[in-house]
mmCIF file of C-alpha atoms in Angstrom:
data_model
loop_
_atom_site.group_PDB
_atom_site.id
_atom_site.type_symbol
_atom_site.label_atom_id
_atom_site.label_comp_id
_atom_site.label_asym_id
_atom_site.label_seq_id
_atom_site.Cartn_x
_atom_site.Cartn_y
_atom_site.Cartn_z
ATOM 1 C CA MET A 1 0.000 0.000 0.000
ATOM 2 C CA SER A 2 2.793 2.344 0.856
ATOM 3 C CA ARG A 3 4.564 1.549 -2.405
ATOM 4 C CA LEU A 4 1.401 2.313 -4.359
ATOM 5 C CA MET A 5 1.066 5.682 -2.639
ATOM 6 C CA LEU A 6 4.725 6.468 -3.314
ATOM 7 C CA GLY A 7 4.337 5.601 -6.997
ATOM 8 C CA ARG A 8 1.339 7.883 -7.418
ATOM 9 C CA THR A 9 3.203 10.694 -5.682
ATOM 10 C CA LEU A 10 6.179 10.340 -8.031
ATOM 11 C CA GLU A 11 3.836 10.207 -11.020
ATOM 12 C CA ARG A 12 2.224 13.461 -9.958
ATOM 13 C CA ILE A 13 5.605 15.087 -9.455
ATOM 14 C CA CYS A 14 6.751 14.014 -12.920
ATOM 15 C CA LYS A 15 3.584 15.337 -14.519
ATOM 16 C CA ALA A 16 4.056 18.632 -12.722
ATOM 17 C CA VAL A 17 7.670 18.890 -13.919
ATOM 18 C CA LEU A 18 6.609 18.110 -17.476
ATOM 19 C CA LEU A 19 3.864 20.722 -17.262
ATOM 20 C CA LEU A 20 6.354 23.321 -16.006
ATOM 21 C CA CYS A 21 8.748 22.428 -18.813
ATOM 22 C CA LEU A 22 5.951 22.783 -21.337
ATOM 23 C CA VAL A 23 4.935 26.166 -19.939
ATOM 24 C CA HIS A 24 8.578 27.265 -19.965
ATOM 25 C CA PHE A 25 8.951 26.131 -23.563
ATOM 26 C CA LEU A 26 5.826 28.021 -24.618
ATOM 27 C CA ILE A 27 7.004 31.181 -22.878
ATOM 28 C CA MET A 28 10.399 30.964 -24.592
ATOM 29 C CA MET A 29 8.771 30.512 -27.995
ATOM 30 C CA ILE A 30 6.497 33.490 -27.439
ATOM 31 C CA LEU A 31 9.432 35.689 -26.437
ATOM 32 C CA TYR A 32 11.495 34.438 -29.360
ATOM 33 C CA PHE A 33 8.853 35.228 -31.975
ATOM 34 C CA ASP A 34 8.110 38.591 -30.373
ATOM 35 C CA VAL A 35 11.755 39.660 -30.574
ATOM 36 C CA TYR A 36 12.043 38.296 -34.096
ATOM 37 C CA SER A 37 8.995 40.248 -35.246
ATOM 38 C CA GLN A 38 10.409 43.478 -33.782
ATOM 39 C CA ARG A 39 13.706 43.015 -35.599
ATOM 40 C CA PHE A 40 11.869 42.302 -38.816
ATOM 41 C CA ASP A 41 9.805 45.473 -38.354
ATOM 42 C CA ILE A 42 12.969 47.553 -37.848
ATOM 43 C CA PHE A 43 14.584 46.215 -41.012
ATOM 44 C CA SER A 44 11.426 46.835 -42.978
ATOM 45 C CA ARG A 45 11.442 50.440 -41.770
ATOM 46 C CA PHE A 46 15.047 50.804 -42.847
ATOM 47 C CA ASN A 47 14.192 49.556 -46.292
ATOM 48 C CA ASN A 48 11.124 51.767 -46.587
ATOM 49 C CA GLY A 49 13.067 54.789 -45.399
ATOM 50 C CA ARG A 50 15.766 54.115 -47.947
ATOM 51 C CA GLY A 51 13.211 53.932 -50.725
ATOM 52 C CA VAL A 52 11.239 57.007 -49.736
ATOM 53 C CA ASN A 53 14.100 59.244 -48.745
ATOM 54 C CA SER A 54 16.627 58.278 -51.363
ATOM 55 C CA SER A 55 16.592 61.839 -52.670
ATOM 56 C CA ARG A 56 18.036 63.075 -49.391
ATOM 57 C CA GLY A 57 21.318 61.300 -49.975
ATOM 58 C CA PRO A 58 22.855 58.098 -48.589
ATOM 59 C CA HIS A 59 22.092 56.963 -45.015
ATOM 60 C CA HIS A 60 24.957 55.933 -42.767
ATOM 61 C CA TYR A 61 23.828 52.766 -41.028
ATOM 62 C CA TYR A 62 27.241 52.187 -39.469
ATOM 63 C CA TYR A 63 28.608 54.566 -36.938
ATOM 64 C CA ASN A 64 32.306 54.976 -36.313
ATOM 65 C CA PHE A 65 32.876 54.808 -32.572
ATOM 66 C CA SER A 66 36.632 55.239 -33.053
ATOM 67 C CA ARG A 67 36.263 58.969 -33.699
ATOM 68 C CA PRO A 68 37.375 61.369 -30.913
ATOM 69 C CA ASN A 69 34.662 62.350 -28.426
ATOM 70 C CA THR A 70 32.267 59.695 -29.797
ATOM 71 C CA THR A 71 29.766 58.247 -27.316
ATOM 72 C CA PHE A 72 26.869 55.880 -27.567
ATOM 73 C CA ALA A 73 24.537 58.771 -26.783
ATOM 74 C CA SER A 74 25.884 60.681 -29.740
ATOM 75 C CA TYR A 75 25.322 57.589 -31.853
ATOM 76 C CA LEU A 76 21.692 57.442 -30.781
ATOM 77 C CA ALA A 77 21.249 61.136 -31.514
ATOM 78 C CA THR A 78 22.813 60.739 -34.943
ATOM 79 C CA ALA A 79 20.848 57.598 -35.747
ATOM 80 C CA ASP A 80 17.476 59.206 -35.089
ATOM 81 C CA HIS A 81 17.157 60.012 -38.775
ATOM 82 C CA LEU A 82 17.148 56.290 -39.602
ATOM 83 C CA LEU A 83 13.657 55.829 -38.212
ATOM 84 C CA PRO A 84 10.755 57.655 -39.856
ATOM 85 C CA SER A 85 9.262 60.305 -37.664
ATOM 86 C CA THR A 86 5.667 59.932 -36.612
ATOM 87 C CA LYS A 87 5.356 63.735 -36.502
ATOM 88 C CA PRO A 88 4.737 65.721 -39.690
ATOM 89 C CA GLU A 89 7.721 67.734 -40.837
ATOM 90 C CA ALA A 90 7.530 71.349 -39.729
ATOM 91 C CA ASN A 91 7.947 74.177 -42.228
ATOM 92 C CA HIS A 92 11.500 75.382 -41.724
ATOM 93 C CA THR A 93 11.038 79.131 -42.201
ATOM 94 C CA PRO A 94 14.142 81.273 -41.871
ATOM 95 C CA PRO A 95 14.421 83.147 -38.570
ATOM 96 C CA THR A 96 13.018 86.657 -38.542
ATOM 97 C CA PRO A 97 15.903 89.151 -38.716
ATOM 98 C CA LYS A 98 16.313 91.353 -35.685
ATOM 99 C CA PRO A 99 15.139 94.946 -36.219
ATOM 100 C CA LEU A 100 17.955 97.396 -36.786
ATOM 101 C CA PRO A 101 18.669 99.914 -34.021
ATOM 102 C CA PRO A 102 18.032 103.604 -34.725
ATOM 103 C CA CYS A 103 20.969 105.431 -36.246
ATOM 104 C CA PRO A 104 22.867 107.477 -33.640
ATOM 105 C CA GLU A 105 22.370 111.219 -33.487
ATOM 106 C CA VAL A 106 26.118 111.658 -33.915
ATOM 107 C CA PRO A 107 27.487 108.821 -36.075
ATOM 108 C CA PRO A 108 30.755 107.409 -34.693
ATOM 109 C CA GLY A 109 32.538 107.311 -38.074
ATOM 110 C CA LEU A 110 32.727 111.067 -38.640
ATOM 111 C CA VAL A 111 36.178 112.531 -39.165
ATOM 112 C CA GLY A 112 35.492 116.267 -38.727
ATOM 113 C CA ARG A 113 37.442 118.802 -40.824
ATOM 114 C CA LEU A 114 37.996 117.718 -44.452
ATOM 115 C CA LEU A 115 40.668 118.634 -46.961
ATOM 116 C CA ILE A 116 38.869 119.896 -50.076
ATOM 117 C CA GLU A 117 40.784 120.589 -53.283
ATOM 118 C CA PHE A 118 39.828 120.750 -56.946
ATOM 119 C CA SER A 119 43.166 120.226 -58.694
ATOM 120 C CA SER A 120 42.924 116.433 -59.012
ATOM 121 C CA GLN A 121 41.249 114.913 -62.034
ATOM 122 C CA ILE A 122 38.026 113.123 -61.053
ATOM 123 C CA THR A 123 36.075 110.638 -63.171
ATOM 124 C CA LEU A 124 32.660 109.179 -62.516
ATOM 125 C CA GLU A 125 34.160 105.693 -62.813
ATOM 126 C CA ARG A 126 36.530 106.457 -59.972
ATOM 127 C CA VAL A 127 33.726 107.842 -57.808
ATOM 128 C CA GLN A 128 31.680 104.721 -58.492
ATOM 129 C CA ARG A 129 34.561 102.463 -57.445
ATOM 130 C CA GLU A 130 34.989 104.459 -54.252
ATOM 131 C CA ASN A 131 31.304 104.118 -53.360
ATOM 132 C CA PRO A 132 30.300 100.521 -54.167
ATOM 133 C CA ASN A 133 27.343 100.549 -51.761
ATOM 134 C CA VAL A 134 25.594 103.398 -53.573
ATOM 135 C CA THR A 135 22.836 101.910 -55.720
ATOM 136 C CA GLU A 136 21.289 102.964 -59.016
ATOM 137 C CA GLY A 137 19.952 106.493 -59.008
ATOM 138 C CA GLY A 138 22.479 107.639 -56.385
ATOM 139 C CA LYS A 139 20.685 106.008 -53.463
ATOM 140 C CA TYR A 140 22.070 104.707 -50.204
ATOM 141 C CA THR A 141 20.640 103.239 -47.006
ATOM 142 C CA PRO A 142 22.812 102.454 -43.970
ATOM 143 C CA PRO A 143 23.048 98.661 -43.571
ATOM 144 C CA ASP A 144 23.565 98.654 -39.796
ATOM 145 C CA CYS A 145 20.994 101.118 -38.426
ATOM 146 C CA ARG A 146 17.569 102.615 -39.093
ATOM 147 C CA PRO A 147 17.607 106.316 -40.124
ATOM 148 C CA LYS A 148 14.841 108.567 -38.856
ATOM 149 C CA GLN A 149 14.427 110.381 -42.175
ATOM 150 C CA LYS A 150 14.491 109.652 -45.879
ATOM 151 C CA VAL A 151 16.410 112.490 -47.505
ATOM 152 C CA ALA A 152 16.197 113.778 -51.081
ATOM 153 C CA ILE A 153 19.174 115.912 -52.094
ATOM 154 C CA ILE A 154 18.123 118.226 -54.920
ATOM 155 C CA ILE A 155 20.566 120.099 -57.137
ATOM 156 C CA PRO A 156 19.562 122.683 -59.788
ATOM 157 C CA PHE A 157 21.754 122.105 -62.797
ATOM 158 C CA ARG A 158 22.818 123.208 -66.261
ATOM 159 C CA HIS A 159 26.188 122.745 -68.021
ATOM 160 C CA ARG A 160 28.131 121.888 -64.842
ATOM 161 C CA ASP A 161 29.381 118.366 -65.581
ATOM 162 C CA ASN A 162 32.845 118.952 -64.184
ATOM 163 C CA HIS A 163 31.435 120.382 -60.961
ATOM 164 C CA LEU A 164 29.125 117.390 -60.660
ATOM 165 C CA LYS A 165 32.106 114.996 -60.569
ATOM 166 C CA TYR A 166 33.699 116.859 -57.656
ATOM 167 C CA TRP A 167 30.398 117.139 -55.795
ATOM 168 C CA LEU A 168 29.721 113.400 -56.088
ATOM 169 C CA HIS A 169 33.331 112.592 -55.204
ATOM 170 C CA TYR A 170 33.150 114.459 -51.901
ATOM 171 C CA LEU A 171 29.495 114.160 -50.899
ATOM 172 C CA HIS A 172 28.842 110.434 -51.295
ATOM 173 C CA PRO A 173 31.451 109.443 -48.679
ATOM 174 C CA VAL A 174 30.300 112.232 -46.344
ATOM 175 C CA LEU A 175 26.647 111.209 -46.551
ATOM 176 C CA ARG A 176 27.471 107.542 -46.003
ATOM 177 C CA ARG A 177 29.506 108.354 -42.884
ATOM 178 C CA GLN A 178 26.600 110.451 -41.641
ATOM 179 C CA LYS A 179 24.313 107.361 -41.843
ATOM 180 C CA ILE A 180 21.868 109.184 -44.116
ATOM 181 C CA ASP A 181 19.200 107.332 -46.102
ATOM 182 C CA TYR A 182 19.376 109.459 -49.238
ATOM 183 C CA GLY A 183 18.876 109.823 -52.970
ATOM 184 C CA ILE A 184 20.518 112.418 -55.240
ATOM 185 C CA TYR A 185 18.416 114.223 -57.864
ATOM 186 C CA ILE A 186 20.014 116.441 -60.510
ATOM 187 C CA ILE A 187 17.342 118.744 -61.968
ATOM 188 C CA ASN A 188 18.647 119.742 -65.385
ATOM 189 C CA GLN A 189 17.119 122.806 -67.067
ATOM 190 C CA LEU A 190 17.005 122.183 -70.806
ATOM 191 C CA GLY A 191 17.465 124.933 -73.355
ATOM 192 C CA GLU A 192 19.329 128.201 -73.113
ATOM 193 C CA ASP A 193 16.651 130.435 -71.658
ATOM 194 C CA THR A 194 17.209 132.302 -68.407
ATOM 195 C CA PHE A 195 18.094 130.040 -65.503
ATOM 196 C CA ASN A 196 15.575 129.688 -62.663
ATOM 197 C CA ARG A 197 17.113 128.080 -59.578
ATOM 198 C CA ALA A 198 14.112 128.183 -57.237
ATOM 199 C CA LYS A 199 11.707 126.758 -59.802
ATOM 200 C CA LEU A 200 14.085 123.880 -60.447
ATOM 201 C CA LEU A 201 14.122 123.194 -56.715
ATOM 202 C CA ASN A 202 10.320 123.018 -56.729
ATOM 203 C CA VAL A 203 10.535 120.560 -59.618
ATOM 204 C CA GLY A 204 13.060 118.486 -57.679
ATOM 205 C CA TYR A 205 10.793 118.342 -54.638
ATOM 206 C CA THR A 206 7.848 117.169 -56.772
ATOM 207 C CA GLU A 207 9.801 114.591 -58.775
ATOM 208 C CA ALA A 208 11.635 113.167 -55.760
ATOM 209 C CA LEU A 209 8.313 112.437 -54.077
ATOM 210 C CA LYS A 210 7.257 110.498 -57.160
ATOM 211 C CA ASP A 211 10.323 108.324 -56.747
ATOM 212 C CA ALA A 212 10.196 107.634 -53.003
ATOM 213 C CA GLU A 213 8.454 108.723 -49.796
ATOM 214 C CA HIS A 214 10.960 111.362 -48.780
ATOM 215 C CA ASP A 215 10.256 113.443 -45.700
ATOM 216 C CA CYS A 216 13.367 115.657 -45.792
ATOM 217 C CA PHE A 217 14.727 117.771 -48.645
ATOM 218 C CA ILE A 218 18.236 119.228 -48.903
ATOM 219 C CA PHE A 219 18.651 121.878 -51.629
ATOM 220 C CA SER A 220 22.263 122.344 -52.695
ATOM 221 C CA ASP A 221 24.161 124.288 -55.333
ATOM 222 C CA ILE A 222 26.467 122.088 -57.390
ATOM 223 C CA ASP A 223 29.578 124.168 -56.664
ATOM 224 C CA LEU A 224 29.498 124.025 -52.844
ATOM 225 C CA ILE A 225 31.384 121.327 -50.911
ATOM 226 C CA PRO A 226 31.154 121.029 -47.095
ATOM 227 C CA MET A 227 34.500 121.168 -45.295
ATOM 228 C CA ASP A 228 33.330 119.257 -42.214
ATOM 229 C CA ASP A 229 31.302 116.026 -42.148
ATOM 230 C CA ARG A 230 29.823 116.955 -38.758
ATOM 231 C CA ASN A 231 27.530 119.300 -40.717
ATOM 232 C CA LEU A 232 24.789 116.647 -40.817
ATOM 233 C CA TYR A 233 22.585 116.603 -43.917
ATOM 234 C CA HIS A 234 19.189 115.927 -42.419
ATOM 235 C CA CYS A 235 16.196 118.028 -41.392
ATOM 236 C CA TYR A 236 15.701 119.739 -38.071
ATOM 237 C CA ASP A 237 12.857 121.171 -36.018
ATOM 238 C CA GLN A 238 13.297 124.448 -37.886
ATOM 239 C CA PRO A 239 14.360 125.078 -41.512
ATOM 240 C CA ARG A 240 18.102 124.570 -41.756
ATOM 241 C CA HIS A 241 20.743 126.714 -43.414
ATOM 242 C CA PHE A 242 23.909 124.634 -43.813
ATOM 243 C CA ALA A 243 26.273 126.823 -45.870
ATOM 244 C CA ILE A 244 26.808 129.626 -43.371
ATOM 245 C CA ALA A 245 30.551 130.164 -43.852
ATOM 246 C CA MET A 246 31.724 130.042 -47.482
ATOM 247 C CA ASP A 247 35.279 130.744 -48.479
ATOM 248 C CA LYS A 248 34.124 133.404 -50.968
ATOM 249 C CA PHE A 249 32.634 135.362 -48.037
ATOM 250 C CA GLY A 250 35.721 134.934 -45.860
ATOM 251 C CA PHE A 251 34.035 132.076 -43.956
ATOM 252 C CA ARG A 252 31.453 134.441 -42.503
ATOM 253 C CA LEU A 253 27.711 134.818 -42.896
ATOM 254 C CA PRO A 254 27.321 137.739 -45.350
ATOM 255 C CA TYR A 255 24.148 139.038 -43.655
ATOM 256 C CA ALA A 256 21.644 137.835 -41.067
ATOM 257 C CA GLY A 257 18.897 136.931 -43.552
ATOM 258 C CA TYR A 258 21.116 134.944 -45.900
ATOM 259 C CA PHE A 259 19.661 131.529 -46.814
ATOM 260 C CA GLY A 260 21.610 130.646 -49.975
ATOM 261 C CA GLY A 261 23.880 127.847 -51.072
ATOM 262 C CA VAL A 262 22.690 124.776 -49.146
ATOM 263 C CA SER A 263 19.478 124.571 -47.127
ATOM 264 C CA GLY A 264 17.096 121.950 -45.830
ATOM 265 C CA LEU A 265 13.388 121.727 -45.046
ATOM 266 C CA SER A 266 11.138 118.913 -43.970
ATOM 267 C CA LYS A 267 8.128 118.139 -46.110
ATOM 268 C CA LYS A 268 5.864 119.832 -43.563
ATOM 269 C CA GLN A 269 8.022 122.972 -43.478
ATOM 270 C CA PHE A 270 8.242 123.116 -47.268
ATOM 271 C CA LEU A 271 4.471 122.922 -47.718
ATOM 272 C CA LYS A 272 3.902 125.469 -44.964
ATOM 273 C CA ILE A 273 5.709 128.133 -47.019
ATOM 274 C CA ASN A 274 4.156 126.947 -50.314
ATOM 275 C CA GLY A 275 7.571 125.840 -51.529
ATOM 276 C CA PHE A 276 9.853 128.272 -53.318
ATOM 277 C CA PRO A 277 8.986 131.126 -55.676
ATOM 278 C CA ASN A 278 8.777 130.352 -59.401
ATOM 279 C CA GLU A 279 9.212 133.895 -60.711
ATOM 280 C CA TYR A 280 12.859 134.625 -59.946
ATOM 281 C CA TRP A 281 14.480 134.360 -63.363
ATOM 282 C CA GLY A 282 18.224 134.912 -63.377
ATOM 283 C CA TRP A 283 20.685 135.219 -60.527
ATOM 284 C CA GLY A 284 19.797 136.384 -57.021
ATOM 285 C CA GLY A 285 16.842 137.132 -54.800
ATOM 286 C CA GLU A 286 15.154 133.726 -54.499
ATOM 287 C CA ASP A 287 17.019 132.719 -51.322
ATOM 288 C CA ASP A 288 15.996 135.978 -49.617
ATOM 289 C CA ASP A 289 12.393 135.362 -50.679
ATOM 290 C CA ILE A 290 12.598 131.883 -49.119
ATOM 291 C CA TYR A 291 13.971 133.376 -45.897
ATOM 292 C CA ASN A 292 11.037 135.802 -45.819
ATOM 293 C CA ARG A 293 8.571 132.940 -46.323
ATOM 294 C CA ILE A 294 10.064 131.090 -43.377
ATOM 295 C CA THR A 295 9.893 134.024 -40.969
ATOM 296 C CA LEU A 296 6.445 135.143 -42.180
ATOM 297 C CA ASN A 297 5.117 131.684 -41.352
ATOM 298 C CA GLY A 298 6.350 131.795 -37.770
ATOM 299 C CA MET A 299 9.477 129.686 -38.197
ATOM 300 C CA LYS A 300 13.121 130.446 -37.528
ATOM 301 C CA VAL A 301 16.220 129.475 -39.460
ATOM 302 C CA SER A 302 18.573 127.117 -37.604
ATOM 303 C CA ARG A 303 22.280 126.978 -38.371
ATOM 304 C CA PRO A 304 25.295 124.870 -37.371
ATOM 305 C CA ASP A 305 28.283 126.232 -35.524
ATOM 306 C CA VAL A 306 30.315 128.512 -37.763
ATOM 307 C CA ARG A 307 33.344 126.219 -37.377
ATOM 308 C CA ILE A 308 31.319 123.297 -38.772
ATOM 309 C CA GLY A 309 29.269 125.096 -41.435
ATOM 310 C CA ARG A 310 32.278 125.939 -43.605
ATOM 311 C CA TYR A 311 32.119 125.426 -47.390
ATOM 312 C CA ARG A 312 34.505 125.670 -50.284
ATOM 313 C CA MET A 313 33.184 126.883 -53.629
ATOM 314 C CA ILE A 314 34.426 125.620 -56.979
ATOM 315 C CA LYS A 315 35.582 128.741 -58.773
ATOM 316 C CA HIS A 316 33.919 129.426 -62.117
ATOM 317 C CA GLU A 317 32.731 132.188 -64.356
ATOM 318 C CA ARG A 318 29.105 133.267 -64.133
ATOM 319 C CA ASP A 319 26.912 131.112 -66.354
ATOM 320 C CA LYS A 320 25.449 132.517 -69.518
ATOM 321 C CA HIS A 321 21.738 133.276 -69.283
ATOM 322 C CA ASN A 322 22.005 133.581 -65.506
ATOM 323 C CA GLU A 323 22.603 137.288 -65.266
ATOM 324 C CA PRO A 324 21.527 139.185 -62.139
ATOM 325 C CA ASN A 325 17.784 139.666 -61.965
ATOM 326 C CA PRO A 326 17.065 143.414 -61.951
ATOM 327 C CA GLN A 327 13.609 142.817 -60.446
ATOM 328 C CA ARG A 328 14.820 140.826 -57.454
ATOM 329 C CA PHE A 329 14.758 143.661 -54.925
ATOM 330 C CA SER A 330 11.164 144.680 -55.618
ATOM 331 C CA LYS A 331 10.069 141.042 -55.576
ATOM 332 C CA ILE A 332 11.707 140.400 -52.195
ATOM 333 C CA GLN A 333 9.718 143.290 -50.697
ATOM 334 C CA ASN A 334 6.445 141.693 -51.869
ATOM 335 C CA THR A 335 6.965 138.172 -50.523
ATOM 336 C CA LYS A 336 4.036 138.496 -48.103
ATOM 337 C CA ASN A 337 1.666 139.235 -50.999
ATOM 338 C CA THR A 338 3.018 136.683 -53.464
ATOM 339 C CA MET A 339 3.945 133.589 -51.436
ATOM 340 C CA ARG A 340 0.422 132.108 -51.352
ATOM 341 C CA LYS A 341 -0.073 132.254 -55.106
ATOM 342 C CA ASP A 342 3.500 131.776 -56.308
ATOM 343 C CA GLY A 343 5.085 128.521 -55.222
ATOM 344 C CA ILE A 344 4.615 124.766 -55.286
ATOM 345 C CA SER A 345 0.870 125.269 -55.740
ATOM 346 C CA SER A 346 1.395 127.117 -59.038
ATOM 347 C CA LEU A 347 4.304 125.054 -60.404
ATOM 348 C CA MET A 348 4.174 124.169 -64.119
ATOM 349 C CA TYR A 349 6.850 122.281 -66.049
ATOM 350 C CA ARG A 350 7.373 119.339 -68.387
ATOM 351 C CA VAL A 351 9.605 116.348 -67.741
ATOM 352 C CA VAL A 352 11.568 115.400 -70.855
ATOM 353 C CA SER A 353 13.563 112.479 -69.452
ATOM 354 C CA VAL A 354 14.415 110.671 -66.234
ATOM 355 C CA LYS A 355 17.658 108.692 -66.242
ATOM 356 C CA LYS A 356 19.024 106.774 -63.287
ATOM 357 C CA TYR A 357 22.803 106.601 -63.308
ATOM 358 C CA PRO A 358 24.924 104.678 -60.785
ATOM 359 C CA LEU A 359 25.658 107.808 -58.727
ATOM 360 C CA TYR A 360 22.613 110.055 -59.257
ATOM 361 C CA THR A 361 19.234 110.470 -60.917
ATOM 362 C CA ASN A 362 19.095 113.000 -63.742
ATOM 363 C CA ILE A 363 15.749 114.664 -64.443
ATOM 364 C CA SER A 364 15.750 116.917 -67.516
ATOM 365 C CA VAL A 365 12.887 119.398 -67.651
ATOM 366 C CA GLU A 366 11.491 122.340 -69.536
ATOM 367 C CA ILE A 367 10.344 125.099 -67.208
ATOM 368 C CA GLY A 368 9.312 127.797 -69.661
ATOM 369 C CA LYS A 369 10.586 131.308 -70.198
ATOM 370 C CA PRO A 370 10.537 134.469 -68.106
ATOM 371 C CA PRO A 371 7.713 136.887 -68.840
ATOM 372 C CA PRO A 372 8.669 139.923 -70.938
ATOM 373 C CA ARG A 373 9.989 142.734 -68.841
ATOM 374 C CA PRO A 374 7.959 145.932 -68.778
ATOM 375 C CA LEU A 375 9.262 148.692 -70.988
ATOM 376 C CA LYS A 376 10.812 151.628 -69.229
ATOM 377 C CA GLY A 377 8.635 154.689 -69.648
#
């Protein structure tokens, strides 16, 4: 009886061991096939990725751990591209550039007093080489700061090509150092009728606004070169007279109401005085009329320090058909009566051509003829 009980006990133990072995075998098979299926899925992804992304260049499935500073973590980071991402690819837009800072009130690159001479031969090709950042039409914008104003520099012109070369040679570098956003407009009076400086300046104001949204206007004679780059060519709270100390006047202001040579007005100031007079044919008087318009409209002329506002004039003979205007003195006395009807509001002219050269914009115009002078009785 005891042997029978012992045999049954051993039989049960053997069955239990066999059952455990069978369970163990099943578990091992399940784990084996699970791992195998995962490896198969990885290889299939590799193959799919190679087919889809073949245009991106060859994939490096082997990583060189012999390189300096190579770690397994760096391998994992590098190998991320082998597996397709479950996230949609983001649009890789370039980063938004940082806004430029405002240009300083006193640019750091100014040099102060300049040596101005007119004995050297100047060519436009040389000036262009010296100012590679000036763009077509004689325009320049500082690349490293944001100017407060957009300046149009307007020059009345006729038969002064040699003077133009010197003016461009000296002024482009000065304006760039001053961090001015500017364009240069040469207003060329066609024909040989009497010259009219102020009317050409009105034309320049009108045409410059057609070209760009200028808010500051500098009016300069072609034969005047500043001798100090601290004389900043932009507009101020009051109309600005820049050329206060010319060499031909002994570097002094000739009289208190003088406003000739080089001046500047903002768009608001210019419109407030109805621009410049159109009826000053010949030399003289128009700058005094402009001074009267400024004071009659409650504004004051601002000027730089006399040591900074120095100018050198290119010597030349008086132009033909620009003789002194014999009517200028009587016209100056009537500015109060004429400034509302004679100015930018009454301007008439015809543009013949507009040509943009590398260093300036040339606008050739016909502005008419002076009215016949009254006969002396």
